[in-house]
């Protein structure tokens, strides 16, 4: 363990802990923008700069490990001034688009600007102008709103293991792109969208349908049996976006279906009642009618051909409890072990 002081408080933290983590573990909040709890540190935004006793140099809290007898100051007039300037510089070539931006209300950059009272554009100059057209079906990429935090690049590489995007070019021209600036063509898991602190990466299908402030409903994704936790963003009884809480069992990561495939919920083509085939046509039936029909047919087939002439196929979209009951029903009631599951097909 290392003996350190943060803002005059004597603390003991494990060797190798960064200043930022040491502070967080002890309830001291240092502003950050590029740091994400699930990704390796990048040290790019400079919001987390801190002062260390004995040197005039500033250190990035997210990348600097503590050392024995280190004395850190996380807040001072000098540091707050620098952080405000950092925000101003990030906004110097940023589109002032908060009024219509899909991210407004949940944007870290907007929050930082609010926290530091940045109202006027002190630094004016060249603005980055990028073609926003990207033919991919899921993710709106507006690199004019990118603050180069690198979170998306790290999420794609470290979480998804895909590496579909990276920094291209140098200096003012640097930007995050797929290779050769082609349209994004990847797994479309949306982890990059989930970690982007600004409106640079957004869900295409949510555009204009409702942003922060809509009703949020926590539930479990119905696409497979993994059980990822999701949050449905609901406006006028319609799901307009899906996110996942970072504190969930799946740590906020989802697959393309869970994150972007929610339109089926409101589809007019959804079946709302059982269907029974009569004279070659599927016709709607009540649940009582459908269950009686199944029971009669199962009994009839069992009597005529024996229980092993019947087999049951279940679904990964059902809960574990449903699937347990399904196999129990086939084994104990129908009397056959012919039970399988779509995940093995
Ligand atoms: S990305 Fe954030 S700061 Fe930029 S326009 Fe959108 S809400 Fe405003
Ligand atoms: S959607 Fe997933 S695979 Fe595609 S760039 Fe983003 S993180 Fe990488
Ligand atoms: S697109 Fe978003 S996550 Fe990626 S570097 Fe830019 S601001 Fe960061
Ligand atoms: S949070 Fe440390 S440099 Fe960005």
Short mmCIF file of C-alpha atoms and ligand atoms in Angstrom, two decimals:
data_model
loop_
_atom_site.label_atom_id
_atom_site.label_comp_id
_atom_site.label_asym_id
_atom_site.label_seq_id
_atom_site.Cartn_x
_atom_site.Cartn_y
_atom_site.Cartn_z
CA UNK A 1 0.00 0.00 0.00
CA UNK A 2 1.05 3.57 -0.69
CA UNK A 3 0.67 6.47 1.73
CA UNK A 4 -0.56 9.53 -0.11
CA UNK A 5 -2.46 12.74 0.56
CA UNK A 6 -5.25 14.09 -1.60
CA UNK A 7 -6.45 17.58 -0.75
CA UNK A 8 -4.72 17.24 2.63
CA UNK A 9 -6.43 13.92 3.51
CA UNK A 10 -4.03 11.09 4.41
CA UNK A 11 -4.97 7.95 2.46
CA UNK A 12 -3.64 4.45 1.88
CA UNK A 13 -4.13 3.04 -1.61
CA UNK A 14 -2.81 0.00 -3.44
CA UNK A 15 0.40 0.37 -5.43
CA UNK A 16 -0.36 0.98 -9.11
CA UNK A 17 -3.61 2.84 -8.42
CA UNK A 18 -3.99 5.97 -10.52
CA UNK A 19 -4.57 9.34 -8.88
CA UNK A 20 -8.07 9.39 -10.38
CA UNK A 21 -9.00 5.98 -8.98
CA UNK A 22 -7.44 6.80 -5.60
CA UNK A 23 -9.58 9.92 -5.48
CA UNK A 24 -12.73 8.10 -6.59
CA UNK A 25 -12.21 5.32 -4.04
CA UNK A 26 -12.25 8.02 -1.38
CA UNK A 27 -15.24 9.96 -2.66
CA UNK A 28 -13.25 12.76 -4.33
CA UNK A 29 -14.53 13.58 -7.80
CA UNK A 30 -12.09 14.81 -10.44
CA UNK A 31 -13.72 15.98 -13.71
CA UNK A 32 -13.08 13.65 -16.66
CA UNK A 33 -14.18 13.38 -20.25
CA UNK A 34 -12.10 10.77 -22.06
CA UNK A 35 -11.87 8.33 -19.15
CA UNK A 36 -14.42 5.52 -19.09
CA UNK A 37 -14.59 3.10 -16.20
CA UNK A 38 -14.56 0.00 -18.45
CA UNK A 39 -11.82 1.14 -20.83
CA UNK A 40 -8.07 1.56 -20.46
CA UNK A 41 -7.05 5.19 -19.82
CA UNK A 42 -6.19 7.40 -22.77
CA UNK A 43 -5.10 10.67 -21.19
CA UNK A 44 -6.39 12.71 -24.10
CA UNK A 45 -8.82 15.32 -22.82
CA UNK A 46 -6.75 16.89 -19.97
CA UNK A 47 -9.83 17.55 -17.82
CA UNK A 48 -8.40 15.45 -14.99
CA UNK A 49 -5.17 17.45 -14.56
CA UNK A 50 -4.08 17.71 -10.92
CA UNK A 51 -1.31 19.44 -9.01
CA UNK A 52 1.38 17.43 -7.23
CA UNK A 53 3.38 18.94 -4.35
CA UNK A 54 7.02 19.60 -5.19
CA UNK A 55 6.61 20.13 -8.94
CA UNK A 56 4.99 22.81 -11.07
CA UNK A 57 4.16 20.20 -13.69
CA UNK A 58 0.53 19.09 -13.93
CA UNK A 59 -0.34 15.39 -14.07
CA UNK A 60 -3.27 13.64 -15.74
CA UNK A 61 -5.04 11.86 -12.88
CA UNK A 62 -6.35 9.09 -15.12
CA UNK A 63 -2.94 7.89 -16.31
CA UNK A 64 -0.58 8.70 -13.42
CA UNK A 65 -0.05 6.04 -10.75
CA UNK A 66 0.41 7.25 -7.18
CA UNK A 67 3.81 7.09 -5.50
CA UNK A 68 4.79 6.96 -1.85
CA UNK A 69 4.21 10.26 0.01
CA UNK A 70 2.62 11.85 -3.06
CA UNK A 71 0.59 14.94 -2.17
CA UNK A 72 -2.12 15.76 -4.69
CA UNK A 73 -4.39 18.75 -5.06
CA UNK A 74 -7.45 18.08 -7.24
CA UNK A 75 -9.10 21.50 -7.10
CA UNK A 76 -7.59 24.99 -7.12
CA UNK A 77 -8.21 28.27 -8.95
CA UNK A 78 -5.38 27.33 -11.34
CA UNK A 79 -6.82 23.88 -12.10
CA UNK A 80 -10.38 25.13 -12.49
CA UNK A 81 -9.12 27.83 -14.86
CA UNK A 82 -7.28 25.25 -16.94
CA UNK A 83 -10.33 22.95 -17.03
CA UNK A 84 -12.54 25.80 -18.17
CA UNK A 85 -10.04 26.63 -20.92
CA UNK A 86 -9.96 22.97 -21.99
CA UNK A 87 -13.75 23.03 -22.37
CA UNK A 88 -13.56 26.31 -24.28
CA UNK A 89 -10.95 24.84 -26.63
CA UNK A 90 -13.08 21.77 -27.25
CA UNK A 91 -15.99 24.04 -28.08
CA UNK A 92 -13.89 26.34 -30.28
CA UNK A 93 -14.62 24.25 -33.38
CA UNK A 94 -17.77 22.57 -32.18
CA UNK A 95 -21.18 23.14 -33.75
CA UNK A 96 -23.33 25.01 -31.25
CA UNK A 97 -26.22 22.72 -31.96
CA UNK A 98 -27.53 21.81 -28.50
CA UNK A 99 -31.03 23.03 -29.38
CA UNK A 100 -31.59 20.25 -31.88
CA UNK A 101 -28.83 17.79 -30.95
CA UNK A 102 -30.07 14.30 -30.10
CA UNK A 103 -27.58 14.16 -27.21
CA UNK A 104 -28.71 17.33 -25.43
CA UNK A 105 -29.51 16.54 -21.82
CA UNK A 106 -27.21 13.54 -21.67
CA UNK A 107 -24.08 15.07 -23.21
CA UNK A 108 -20.92 15.17 -21.08
CA UNK A 109 -19.54 18.11 -23.04
CA UNK A 110 -22.72 20.10 -22.52
CA UNK A 111 -22.56 19.22 -18.80
CA UNK A 112 -18.92 20.40 -18.60
CA UNK A 113 -19.79 23.64 -20.36
CA UNK A 114 -22.63 24.11 -17.87
CA UNK A 115 -20.42 23.26 -14.88
CA UNK A 116 -17.73 25.75 -15.95
CA UNK A 117 -20.16 28.43 -17.11
CA UNK A 118 -18.84 28.51 -20.69
CA UNK A 119 -21.18 30.83 -22.57
CA UNK A 120 -19.17 32.72 -25.12
CA UNK A 121 -16.82 31.45 -27.79
CA UNK A 122 -13.49 32.92 -26.64
CA UNK A 123 -11.44 31.10 -29.27
CA UNK A 124 -12.57 31.49 -32.85
CA UNK A 125 -10.95 30.04 -35.92
CA UNK A 126 -11.23 27.32 -38.45
CA UNK A 127 -14.17 24.93 -38.02
CA UNK A 128 -13.99 21.24 -38.87
CA UNK A 129 -16.45 20.48 -41.65
CA UNK A 130 -17.16 16.87 -42.42
CA UNK A 131 -19.51 15.08 -44.73
CA UNK A 132 -21.97 13.39 -42.39
CA UNK A 133 -23.26 10.92 -44.95
CA UNK A 134 -22.53 7.35 -43.97
CA UNK A 135 -24.63 4.66 -45.59
CA UNK A 136 -24.49 2.31 -42.63
CA UNK A 137 -27.96 1.37 -41.40
CA UNK A 138 -27.63 2.02 -37.65
CA UNK A 139 -25.18 4.70 -36.53
CA UNK A 140 -25.28 8.43 -37.28
CA UNK A 141 -21.68 9.67 -37.32
CA UNK A 142 -21.28 13.43 -36.90
CA UNK A 143 -17.55 13.94 -36.46
CA UNK A 144 -17.98 17.70 -36.12
CA UNK A 145 -19.25 16.91 -32.62
CA UNK A 146 -16.35 14.59 -31.84
CA UNK A 147 -14.01 15.67 -29.02
CA UNK A 148 -11.38 13.04 -29.88
CA UNK A 149 -11.72 11.27 -26.56
CA UNK A 150 -10.96 7.91 -28.17
CA UNK A 151 -13.62 6.06 -26.18
CA UNK A 152 -15.27 4.65 -29.32
CA UNK A 153 -11.96 3.36 -30.66
CA UNK A 154 -11.19 1.66 -27.36
CA UNK A 155 -14.68 0.20 -26.97
CA UNK A 156 -14.54 -1.28 -30.46
CA UNK A 157 -11.09 -2.72 -29.81
CA UNK A 158 -11.11 -3.64 -26.12
CA UNK A 159 -14.74 -4.63 -25.58
CA UNK A 160 -15.95 -5.85 -28.96
CA UNK A 161 -12.56 -6.96 -30.33
CA UNK A 162 -13.40 -5.64 -33.79
CA UNK A 163 -11.19 -2.61 -34.45
CA UNK A 164 -13.53 -1.18 -37.08
CA UNK A 165 -12.56 2.45 -36.35
CA UNK A 166 -9.42 4.35 -35.43
CA UNK A 167 -7.83 7.78 -35.53
CA UNK A 168 -6.88 8.93 -39.00
CA UNK A 169 -4.78 11.92 -40.06
CA UNK A 170 -2.84 14.25 -37.76
CA UNK A 171 -3.27 17.48 -35.86
CA UNK A 172 -6.36 19.56 -36.65
CA UNK A 173 -7.35 17.13 -39.40
CA UNK A 174 -7.33 14.11 -37.08
CA UNK A 175 -10.64 12.28 -36.87
CA UNK A 176 -12.08 8.89 -36.06
CA UNK A 177 -12.97 6.90 -39.16
CA UNK A 178 -13.39 3.38 -40.50
CA UNK A 179 -10.48 2.35 -42.71
CA UNK A 180 -10.11 4.40 -45.90
CA UNK A 181 -13.03 6.54 -44.71
CA UNK A 182 -15.47 4.04 -46.11
CA UNK A 183 -18.96 3.75 -44.68
CA UNK A 184 -18.98 1.98 -41.35
CA UNK A 185 -19.34 -1.75 -41.93
CA UNK A 186 -18.96 -3.70 -38.72
CA UNK A 187 -20.89 -5.76 -36.17
CA UNK A 188 -23.06 -2.73 -35.30
CA UNK A 189 -23.06 -3.62 -31.63
CA UNK A 190 -23.28 0.08 -30.82
CA UNK A 191 -20.76 -0.08 -27.95
CA UNK A 192 -19.12 2.98 -29.55
CA UNK A 193 -22.45 4.82 -29.41
CA UNK A 194 -22.87 3.80 -25.77
CA UNK A 195 -19.54 5.28 -24.68
CA UNK A 196 -19.45 8.41 -26.84
CA UNK A 197 -19.73 11.38 -24.46
CA UNK A 198 -21.17 13.70 -27.12
CA UNK A 199 -23.64 13.60 -30.00
CA UNK A 200 -20.94 12.45 -32.44
CA UNK A 201 -22.30 8.89 -32.50
CA UNK A 202 -26.04 8.39 -32.27
CA UNK A 203 -28.67 5.80 -33.08
CA UNK A 204 -29.96 6.63 -36.60
CA UNK A 205 -33.44 5.26 -36.07
CA UNK A 206 -33.99 7.42 -32.96
CA UNK A 207 -33.37 10.69 -34.76
CA UNK A 208 -36.05 13.25 -34.04
CA UNK A 209 -38.14 10.86 -31.98
CA UNK A 210 -37.31 12.04 -28.48
CA UNK A 211 -34.21 12.70 -26.39
CA UNK A 212 -33.40 12.97 -22.69
CA UNK A 213 -36.54 13.42 -20.63
CA UNK A 214 -38.63 10.67 -22.20
CA UNK A 215 -39.96 7.90 -19.93
CA UNK A 216 -37.43 5.18 -19.20
CA UNK A 217 -38.39 1.59 -18.50
CA UNK A 218 -35.81 -0.92 -17.27
CA UNK A 219 -36.37 -4.42 -18.58
CA UNK A 220 -34.59 -7.51 -19.91
CA UNK A 221 -33.85 -7.97 -23.61
CA UNK A 222 -36.15 -10.57 -25.16
CA UNK A 223 -33.92 -11.54 -28.08
CA UNK A 224 -32.02 -14.37 -26.44
CA UNK A 225 -31.52 -16.13 -23.13
CA UNK A 226 -28.42 -14.15 -22.08
CA UNK A 227 -30.64 -11.76 -20.18
CA UNK A 228 -29.00 -8.41 -20.93
CA UNK A 229 -30.54 -5.53 -19.02
CA UNK A 230 -31.88 -2.79 -21.24
CA UNK A 231 -33.60 0.54 -20.74
CA UNK A 232 -36.41 1.37 -23.13
CA UNK A 233 -36.81 5.08 -23.85
CA UNK A 234 -40.52 5.52 -24.40
CA UNK A 235 -42.32 8.48 -25.90
CA UNK A 236 -46.07 8.50 -26.55
CA UNK A 237 -46.14 4.78 -25.80
CA UNK A 238 -43.56 4.09 -28.52
CA UNK A 239 -40.03 2.84 -27.90
CA UNK A 240 -37.69 5.41 -29.47
CA UNK A 241 -34.27 4.19 -28.23
CA UNK A 242 -32.65 1.39 -26.28
CA UNK A 243 -29.72 1.85 -23.92
CA UNK A 244 -28.27 -0.33 -21.19
CA UNK A 245 -27.17 0.73 -17.72
CA UNK A 246 -23.41 0.44 -17.06
CA UNK A 247 -24.23 -1.05 -13.65
CA UNK A 248 -26.09 -3.98 -15.22
CA UNK A 249 -24.99 -7.62 -15.42
CA UNK A 250 -23.96 -7.00 -19.05
CA UNK A 251 -22.12 -3.79 -17.99
CA UNK A 252 -24.03 -1.71 -20.53
CA UNK A 253 -22.79 -3.71 -23.55
CA UNK A 254 -25.37 -5.09 -25.99
CA UNK A 255 -25.50 -6.75 -29.39
CA UNK A 256 -26.96 -5.25 -32.55
CA UNK A 257 -30.35 -6.87 -31.98
CA UNK A 258 -30.78 -5.66 -28.41
CA UNK A 259 -29.57 -2.13 -29.10
CA UNK A 260 -30.99 -1.38 -32.52
CA UNK A 261 -33.65 -4.01 -33.22
CA UNK A 262 -36.48 -2.67 -31.09
CA UNK A 263 -38.87 -1.65 -33.88
CA UNK A 264 -40.67 -5.01 -33.71
CA UNK A 265 -42.21 -3.92 -30.40
CA UNK A 266 -44.52 -1.49 -32.14
CA UNK A 267 -44.87 -3.39 -35.42
CA UNK A 268 -48.44 -3.70 -36.69
CA UNK A 269 -47.45 -7.14 -38.03
CA UNK A 270 -46.97 -8.57 -34.55
CA UNK A 271 -49.18 -11.55 -33.75
CA UNK A 272 -51.43 -10.70 -30.85
CA UNK A 273 -53.39 -13.94 -30.62
CA UNK A 274 -52.72 -17.63 -31.35
CA UNK A 275 -53.36 -18.87 -34.90
CA UNK A 276 -54.82 -22.24 -35.87
CA UNK A 277 -54.57 -23.56 -39.39
CA UNK A 278 -58.08 -24.34 -40.69
CA UNK A 279 -58.61 -25.57 -44.23
CA UNK A 280 -55.05 -24.53 -45.09
CA UNK A 281 -55.47 -20.98 -43.74
CA UNK A 282 -54.09 -19.60 -40.48
CA UNK A 283 -56.93 -18.02 -38.53
CA UNK A 284 -56.96 -16.20 -35.21
CA UNK A 285 -58.09 -18.18 -32.17
CA UNK A 286 -58.58 -17.55 -28.46
CA UNK A 287 -55.99 -18.94 -26.01
CA UNK A 288 -58.58 -21.43 -24.64
CA UNK A 289 -59.31 -22.65 -28.13
CA UNK A 290 -55.61 -22.95 -29.01
CA UNK A 291 -54.67 -24.74 -25.80
CA UNK A 292 -57.59 -27.18 -26.13
CA UNK A 293 -56.57 -27.84 -29.72
CA UNK A 294 -52.95 -28.58 -28.74
CA UNK A 295 -53.99 -30.79 -25.80
CA UNK A 296 -56.37 -32.83 -27.99
CA UNK A 297 -53.82 -33.26 -30.77
CA UNK A 298 -51.00 -34.21 -28.36
CA UNK A 299 -53.25 -36.75 -26.60
CA UNK A 300 -54.45 -38.17 -29.90
CA UNK A 301 -50.95 -38.58 -31.36
CA UNK A 302 -49.64 -40.05 -28.12
CA UNK A 303 -52.46 -42.64 -27.98
CA UNK A 304 -52.06 -43.59 -31.60
CA UNK A 305 -48.25 -43.52 -32.04
CA UNK A 306 -46.74 -43.40 -28.54
CA UNK A 307 -45.04 -40.50 -26.69
CA UNK A 308 -41.75 -40.77 -28.60
CA UNK A 309 -43.57 -39.81 -31.77
CA UNK A 310 -43.79 -36.31 -30.28
CA UNK A 311 -40.93 -33.83 -29.96
CA UNK A 312 -40.74 -30.32 -28.51
CA UNK A 313 -38.61 -27.42 -29.74
CA UNK A 314 -38.28 -24.49 -27.39
CA UNK A 315 -36.94 -20.97 -27.83
CA UNK A 316 -34.00 -18.95 -26.56
CA UNK A 317 -36.36 -16.00 -26.35
CA UNK A 318 -38.21 -17.62 -23.46
CA UNK A 319 -37.07 -17.23 -19.88
CA UNK A 320 -35.13 -20.00 -18.13
CA UNK A 321 -38.25 -20.68 -16.08
CA UNK A 322 -40.40 -21.09 -19.21
CA UNK A 323 -37.84 -23.43 -20.75
CA UNK A 324 -37.61 -25.45 -17.54
CA UNK A 325 -41.38 -25.89 -17.52
CA UNK A 326 -41.35 -26.77 -21.21
CA UNK A 327 -38.94 -29.70 -20.78
CA UNK A 328 -40.77 -30.76 -17.60
CA UNK A 329 -44.03 -30.82 -19.52
CA UNK A 330 -42.56 -32.98 -22.30
CA UNK A 331 -40.78 -35.38 -19.97
CA UNK A 332 -43.37 -35.71 -17.21
CA UNK A 333 -46.66 -35.11 -19.01
CA UNK A 334 -46.12 -36.14 -22.61
CA UNK A 335 -43.61 -38.81 -21.57
CA UNK A 336 -40.75 -38.24 -24.00
CA UNK A 337 -37.19 -36.96 -23.82
CA UNK A 338 -37.48 -35.54 -27.34
CA UNK A 339 -36.88 -31.97 -26.24
CA UNK A 340 -34.53 -29.49 -27.84
CA UNK A 341 -33.88 -25.79 -28.08
CA UNK A 342 -33.35 -23.37 -30.96
CA UNK A 343 -29.90 -22.37 -29.66
CA UNK A 344 -28.60 -25.81 -30.75
CA UNK A 345 -30.07 -25.81 -34.24
S1 LIG B 1 -22.73 17.10 -28.76
FE1 LIG B 1 -23.32 17.97 -26.79
S2 LIG B 1 -22.41 20.02 -26.76
FE2 LIG B 1 -22.40 19.29 -28.89
S3 LIG B 1 -24.27 20.10 -29.79
FE3 LIG B 1 -24.75 18.03 -29.01
S4 LIG B 1 -25.52 18.36 -26.91
FE4 LIG B 1 -24.49 20.24 -27.56
S1 LIG B 2 -20.80 -0.63 -33.72
FE1 LIG B 2 -19.46 -2.06 -32.55
S2 LIG B 2 -18.19 -3.04 -34.09
FE2 LIG B 2 -19.08 -1.20 -35.06
S3 LIG B 2 -17.57 0.46 -34.76
FE3 LIG B 2 -19.02 0.55 -33.04
S4 LIG B 2 -18.05 -0.71 -31.42
FE4 LIG B 2 -17.03 -1.25 -33.38
S1 LIG B 3 -16.80 9.80 -31.80
FE1 LIG B 3 -17.42 10.12 -29.65
S2 LIG B 3 -16.38 8.47 -28.50
FE2 LIG B 3 -15.39 8.62 -30.52
S3 LIG B 3 -13.62 9.96 -30.18
FE3 LIG B 3 -15.33 11.24 -30.91
S4 LIG B 3 -16.36 11.99 -29.06
FE4 LIG B 3 -15.04 10.29 -28.45
S1 LIG B 4 -9.90 11.95 -18.16
FE1 LIG B 4 -7.78 12.09 -17.87
S2 LIG B 4 -7.07 13.00 -19.67
FE2 LIG B 4 -9.18 12.68 -20.06
#
